[in-house]
Short mmCIF file of C-alpha atoms in Angstrom, two decimals:
data_model
loop_
_atom_site.label_atom_id
_atom_site.label_comp_id
_atom_site.label_asym_id
_atom_site.label_seq_id
_atom_site.Cartn_x
_atom_site.Cartn_y
_atom_site.Cartn_z
CA MET O 1 51.43 120.21 110.07
CA GLN O 2 48.29 118.17 110.47
CA LYS O 3 48.14 118.78 114.18
CA ILE O 4 49.01 122.37 114.39
CA ASN O 5 46.35 122.84 111.56
CA LYS O 6 43.72 120.63 114.17
CA TRP O 7 44.62 122.78 116.91
CA ILE O 8 43.63 126.13 115.38
CA ILE O 9 39.71 124.94 114.49
CA GLY O 10 37.69 126.85 116.37
CA LYS O 11 40.44 129.64 117.73
CA PRO O 12 39.41 132.87 117.63
CA PHE O 13 41.53 134.49 114.56
CA LEU O 14 44.24 136.82 116.28
CA ILE O 15 45.17 133.39 118.61
CA ALA O 16 44.80 131.34 115.40
CA LEU O 17 47.26 133.48 113.82
CA LEU O 18 49.93 134.56 116.81
CA ALA O 19 49.92 131.28 118.95
CA PRO O 20 51.48 128.77 116.84
CA LYS O 21 54.08 131.14 115.59
CA ALA O 22 54.93 131.87 119.16
CA ALA O 23 55.16 128.21 120.34
CA ILE O 24 57.43 127.41 117.32
CA THR O 25 59.66 130.32 118.10
CA ALA O 26 59.73 128.88 121.81
CA ARG O 27 61.42 125.93 120.89
CA ASP O 28 65.09 127.09 120.20
CA ILE O 29 65.38 130.64 120.75
CA HIS O 30 66.96 129.92 124.13
CA GLU O 31 70.09 129.11 122.32
CA ALA O 32 70.57 132.96 120.92
CA PHE O 33 70.68 134.57 124.62
CA GLN O 34 73.78 133.04 125.44
CA TYR O 35 75.58 135.44 122.73
CA THR O 36 74.40 138.53 123.73
CA LYS O 37 76.96 139.79 125.74
CA GLN O 38 79.52 138.72 122.80
CA ARG O 39 77.33 140.92 120.68
CA ARG O 40 77.06 137.53 118.10
CA ILE O 41 74.07 136.18 116.08
CA LEU O 42 74.38 133.72 113.20
CA LYS O 43 78.34 133.91 113.80
CA HIS O 44 77.79 137.46 112.71
CA GLN O 45 79.91 139.68 115.05
CA PHE O 46 78.31 143.23 115.81
CA PRO O 47 80.49 145.94 115.98
CA LEU O 48 80.70 147.94 119.00
CA PRO O 49 78.63 150.55 118.39
CA TYR O 50 78.64 154.95 118.83
CA LEU O 51 77.79 154.93 122.77
CA PRO O 52 75.38 158.20 123.04
CA ALA O 53 73.55 156.82 119.92
CA TRP O 54 73.21 153.23 121.72
CA PHE O 55 71.91 154.86 124.66
CA ALA O 56 69.49 156.79 122.81
CA MET O 57 67.54 153.38 121.87
CA TYR O 58 67.27 153.09 125.54
CA ARG O 59 64.36 155.95 125.58
CA SER O 60 62.35 155.41 123.16
CA HIS O 61 60.53 152.03 122.76
CA LYS O 62 59.79 152.86 119.02
CA LYS O 63 63.22 153.00 117.43
CA PRO O 64 64.13 149.18 118.24
CA LEU O 65 60.98 148.19 116.24
CA ILE O 66 62.74 149.92 112.89
CA PHE O 67 64.43 146.82 112.53
CA LEU O 68 61.47 144.26 113.03
CA ARG O 69 59.43 146.01 110.58
CA LYS O 70 62.20 145.53 108.12
CA ILE O 71 62.62 141.94 108.85
CA PHE O 72 58.89 141.32 108.07
CA ALA O 73 59.16 143.53 104.99
CA ASP O 74 62.15 141.57 103.33
CA PHE O 75 61.77 138.06 104.77
CA SER O 76 58.11 137.30 105.79
CA SER O 77 55.65 136.12 103.27
CA PHE O 78 53.45 138.96 104.68
CA GLY O 79 52.75 141.96 102.17
CA PRO O 80 52.85 145.56 103.09
CA GLU O 81 49.00 145.38 103.73
CA SER O 82 49.31 142.34 106.03
CA ILE O 83 52.07 144.20 108.16
CA GLU O 84 50.22 147.34 108.40
CA PHE O 85 47.27 145.41 109.71
CA GLY O 86 49.20 143.82 112.32
CA GLU O 87 50.88 147.19 113.59
CA LYS O 88 47.08 147.95 114.15
CA VAL O 89 46.55 144.76 116.12
CA LEU O 90 49.36 145.47 118.13
CA ASP O 91 48.03 148.85 118.88
CA GLY O 92 45.05 147.51 119.35
CA VAL O 93 45.65 145.16 122.15
CA GLY O 94 47.28 148.02 124.33
CA GLU O 95 44.11 149.81 123.86
CA LEU O 96 42.37 146.30 125.04
CA ALA O 97 44.73 146.28 127.90
CA ARG O 98 44.29 149.81 128.91
CA TYR O 99 40.50 150.16 128.86
CA ASN O 100 37.54 148.22 130.62
CA GLN O 101 34.97 146.19 128.33
CA ALA O 102 32.20 148.79 128.67
CA GLU O 103 34.55 151.46 127.46
CA LEU O 104 35.91 150.10 124.23
CA GLN O 105 34.16 150.88 120.78
CA MET O 106 33.80 147.70 118.63
CA SER O 107 34.25 147.47 114.85
CA THR O 108 30.92 147.52 113.23
CA PRO O 109 30.05 144.54 111.29
CA GLU O 110 30.96 146.53 107.51
CA GLU O 111 34.40 147.31 108.82
CA ILE O 112 34.77 143.53 109.85
CA GLU O 113 33.45 142.60 106.41
CA GLN O 114 35.90 145.11 105.07
CA ILE O 115 39.01 143.32 106.70
CA LYS O 116 38.11 139.79 106.08
CA PRO O 117 40.10 139.48 103.31
CA VAL O 118 43.28 140.77 104.94
CA MET O 119 42.90 138.45 107.94
CA GLU O 120 42.16 135.32 105.58
CA ASN O 121 45.47 136.50 103.75
CA MET O 122 47.37 136.59 106.77
CA MET O 123 46.52 133.04 107.99
CA THR O 124 46.94 131.66 104.64
CA GLU O 125 50.56 133.46 104.96
CA SER O 126 51.35 132.29 108.32
CA LEU O 127 50.49 128.48 107.65
CA GLN O 128 52.77 128.61 104.49
CA GLU O 129 55.52 130.21 106.91
CA ILE O 130 54.94 127.09 109.17
CA LYS O 131 54.65 124.55 106.48
CA ASN O 132 58.03 126.00 105.14
CA ASP O 133 59.72 125.96 108.45
CA LEU O 134 58.80 121.94 108.75
CA SER O 135 60.56 121.27 105.10
CA PRO O 136 63.30 119.09 105.46
CA LEU O 137 64.85 121.17 102.51
CA PRO O 138 68.11 123.02 103.70
CA ALA O 139 67.63 126.98 103.75
CA ASP O 140 68.36 129.02 101.03
CA PRO O 141 71.95 130.33 101.54
CA SER O 142 71.00 133.49 99.41
CA GLN O 143 68.54 134.55 102.18
CA ARG O 144 71.28 134.13 104.87
CA GLU O 145 73.16 136.49 103.03
CA GLN O 146 70.44 138.80 102.27
CA LEU O 147 69.95 138.90 106.20
CA LEU O 148 73.22 139.42 107.12
CA SER O 149 73.33 142.42 104.70
CA LEU O 150 70.30 143.88 106.44
CA PHE O 151 72.20 143.58 109.80
CA ILE O 152 75.24 145.31 108.29
CA ASP O 153 73.43 148.22 106.84
CA ASN O 154 70.97 148.59 110.08
CA SER O 155 73.81 148.07 112.35
CA LEU O 156 72.70 150.12 115.32
CA GLU O 157 68.89 149.12 115.27
CA SER O 158 69.65 145.20 114.55
CA SER O 159 72.11 144.56 117.10
CA PHE O 160 69.68 146.50 119.55
CA PHE O 161 66.71 144.44 118.78
CA ILE O 162 68.27 141.29 118.74
CA LEU O 163 70.64 141.88 121.84
CA VAL O 164 68.67 143.85 123.86
CA THR O 165 65.02 144.00 123.02
CA VAL O 166 64.19 140.57 122.38
CA PRO O 167 66.00 138.91 125.55
CA CYS O 168 64.61 141.71 127.58
CA TRP O 169 61.11 141.39 126.75
CA LEU O 170 61.34 137.17 126.66
CA ILE O 171 63.73 136.98 129.66
CA TYR O 172 62.62 140.12 132.06
CA ARG O 173 58.93 140.42 130.65
CA THR O 174 59.51 144.11 130.45
CA LEU O 175 60.73 146.76 127.31
CA PRO O 176 64.01 148.15 127.62
CA THR O 177 62.80 151.77 127.95
CA ARG O 178 60.82 150.50 131.54
CA LEU O 179 63.96 148.65 132.55
CA TYR O 180 66.20 151.47 132.00
CA ARG O 181 63.98 153.99 133.66
CA ARG O 182 63.87 152.07 136.57
CA ALA O 183 67.46 151.64 136.63
CA ARG O 184 67.88 155.29 136.29
CA GLN O 185 65.53 155.64 139.31
CA GLY O 186 68.23 153.54 141.19
CA LYS O 187 66.23 150.47 141.72
CA VAL O 188 68.74 147.58 142.52
CA ASP O 189 67.05 144.72 140.79
CA ALA O 190 66.65 146.85 137.79
CA LEU O 191 70.11 147.96 137.90
CA GLU O 192 71.52 144.20 137.83
CA LYS O 193 69.15 143.17 135.25
CA LEU O 194 70.56 145.95 133.00
CA LEU O 195 74.12 145.13 133.21
CA SER O 196 73.29 141.55 133.24
CA LEU O 197 72.10 142.01 129.94
CA ASP O 198 74.04 144.92 128.48
CA PRO O 199 77.53 145.42 130.04
CA LEU O 200 77.68 148.65 127.56
CA MET O 201 75.30 150.39 130.22
CA LEU O 202 78.27 150.80 132.59
CA HIS O 203 78.87 153.84 130.72
CA ASP O 204 75.77 155.39 130.02
CA PRO O 205 76.04 158.75 132.22
CA SER O 206 72.89 157.98 134.26
CA ILE O 207 73.75 154.48 135.35
CA GLY O 208 77.16 154.95 135.84
CA LYS O 209 76.25 158.43 138.08
CA LYS O 210 73.91 155.67 140.41
CA LEU O 211 76.82 153.02 140.68
CA GLN O 212 79.46 155.47 141.50
CA GLY O 213 76.66 156.89 144.09
CA LEU O 214 76.32 153.49 145.70
CA ARG O 215 79.93 153.17 146.00
CA LEU O 216 80.59 156.40 147.49
CA ASN O 217 77.81 156.09 150.21
CA ARG O 218 79.83 152.90 151.43
CA LYS O 219 77.38 150.46 149.60
CA THR O 220 80.53 148.54 148.29
CA THR O 221 78.60 145.18 148.36
CA ILE O 222 75.77 146.11 146.30
CA TYR O 223 78.24 148.12 144.32
CA GLU O 224 80.65 145.08 143.53
CA ASN O 225 77.48 142.50 142.71
CA LEU O 226 76.48 145.29 139.90
CA LEU O 227 79.91 145.06 138.42
CA THR O 228 80.12 141.56 138.70
CA ALA O 229 76.40 141.37 136.65
CA THR O 230 78.29 142.64 133.56
CA HIS O 231 80.24 139.50 133.11
CA ASN O 232 77.78 137.00 135.01
CA ASP O 233 75.65 135.60 132.39
CA HIS O 234 73.31 133.34 134.73
CA GLN O 235 70.46 135.52 133.75
CA LEU O 236 70.65 134.71 130.40
CA ASN O 237 71.24 131.41 130.77
CA VAL O 238 67.66 130.07 130.12
CA THR O 239 66.33 126.62 129.44
CA PRO O 240 63.84 125.29 126.50
CA GLN O 241 61.43 124.86 129.70
CA GLN O 242 61.88 128.53 130.86
CA MET O 243 61.09 129.93 127.33
CA LYS O 244 58.12 127.90 126.79
CA TYR O 245 56.55 128.67 129.89
CA ALA O 246 57.31 132.41 129.27
CA ILE O 247 55.60 132.18 125.89
CA GLY O 248 52.84 129.88 127.00
CA GLY O 249 52.14 132.90 129.68
CA LEU O 250 52.38 135.42 126.64
CA ILE O 251 49.83 133.45 124.63
CA SER O 252 47.55 133.22 127.89
CA ALA O 253 48.04 137.17 128.55
CA LEU O 254 46.91 137.75 124.82
CA ALA O 255 43.96 135.46 125.22
CA LYS O 256 42.56 137.17 128.59
CA VAL O 257 43.55 140.64 126.91
CA LEU O 258 41.42 139.57 123.84
CA LYS O 259 38.42 137.98 125.42
CA PRO O 260 36.37 141.06 125.22
CA LEU O 261 36.78 141.13 121.49
CA THR O 262 36.48 136.94 120.96
CA LYS O 263 34.53 136.17 124.04
CA LYS O 264 36.50 133.18 124.65
CA THR O 265 39.36 132.23 126.94
CA LEU O 266 42.21 130.01 126.61
CA SER O 267 42.97 127.40 129.36
CA ALA O 268 46.77 126.00 130.08
CA ALA O 269 45.45 122.80 128.91
CA GLU O 270 45.03 124.04 125.25
CA ILE O 271 48.32 125.68 125.55
CA HIS O 272 49.64 122.57 126.45
CA LYS O 273 48.18 120.71 123.84
CA LEU O 274 49.39 123.40 121.21
CA PHE O 275 53.10 122.99 122.40
CA ASP O 276 52.32 118.65 122.34
CA ALA O 277 51.25 119.77 118.54
CA VAL O 278 54.22 121.58 117.21
CA ALA O 279 56.31 118.88 118.72
CA GLN O 280 54.09 115.80 116.97
CA ASP O 281 54.53 117.96 113.87
CA PHE O 282 58.22 118.80 114.11
CA ASP O 283 59.67 115.99 115.95
CA GLY O 284 57.04 113.29 115.75
CA THR O 285 56.82 112.99 119.41
CA LEU O 286 53.28 112.54 121.05
CA THR O 287 53.92 115.43 124.08
CA ASP O 288 56.84 118.20 124.25
CA PRO O 289 59.54 116.31 126.02
CA ASP O 290 59.93 119.91 127.76
CA LEU O 291 56.90 119.98 129.58
CA PRO O 292 55.50 118.50 132.61
CA ILE O 293 52.80 116.05 131.86
CA ASN O 294 50.91 117.15 135.05
CA GLN O 295 48.69 119.64 134.06
CA ASP O 296 48.55 121.34 137.52
CA SER O 297 51.97 122.03 137.29
CA PHE O 298 51.90 123.55 133.83
CA ALA O 299 48.82 125.89 134.60
CA ARG O 300 50.64 127.18 137.52
CA ALA O 301 53.68 128.20 135.76
CA ILE O 302 51.38 129.72 132.87
CA PHE O 303 49.70 131.39 135.37
CA ARG O 304 52.43 133.06 137.03
CA TYR O 305 54.03 134.05 133.73
CA ARG O 306 50.72 135.22 132.40
CA GLU O 307 50.45 137.64 135.24
CA GLU O 308 53.82 139.34 134.48
CA TRP O 309 52.99 139.62 130.93
CA LEU O 310 49.43 141.30 131.97
CA LYS O 311 51.66 144.02 133.41
CA VAL O 312 53.35 144.83 130.15
CA PHE O 313 50.27 145.08 128.74
CA GLN O 314 49.67 148.13 130.83
CA PRO O 315 49.89 151.68 130.00
CA ASP O 316 53.57 152.60 130.50
CA THR O 317 53.54 155.20 132.98
CA LYS O 318 56.72 158.02 133.65
CA LYS O 319 56.88 157.72 137.54
#
């Protein structure tokens, strides 16, 4: 992980902590999305849920995060203190997006000194996880069994997080709660995305009412297209390049939101270098083969996705 270690030198703590893990995730996460409609992951078949409980998951952005906390607690090297700090960081990102720099209450030097040990520990743990990912040794079979047990014991939360929350966030750059709200308002694009992602939502009373309203108002073409979306996978067939653009845009958006604290920006060229560093450490290639060598083309894509992510970080207003 020589190249990744070199890339993080001089980067603000949160960027050095989050960006490499995000870039590594972008390598193969696209493969998981093709199985969402079959409700499968790691050869595990999720059972059909109790539908009222499933529909309720769309009404709270906090419920799907229950499973994420359990994943970190059971399968990450981060200790409880680091996880608690991470949750505060995520809340802080939302606050940074909500207010302008003049309105922010910055941490005092004393407060910064208090959290330094936690930050240093988190960085050490993160780099160790990356080192483990690079290891040629096969994964521990017992860990896979533990993960499977976690899926089974938390079937509703785990299936919703994996099959809905993650693809909704990465492919549509929005939260399930927001997508569901727009679909309930009758926005056709939101209805199509929702049904393409999760065909079970055909049976949600509010979504069903919108669909039947379209049918009864003789908007049959729209109605039939939406029904087709439940078995059409085109929106979920994403390429490695698309995922790297999306996650590269996310890294750029985080850097922009954090700028009032870090006093630094992160250029598209630096993000490209991160993906190249990951490719060099993992595959031994000089550059990431999924990304264009032309920096202008990459920068345009990063900017486009960054603007979409910045909207995600804005306050969730119910209109």
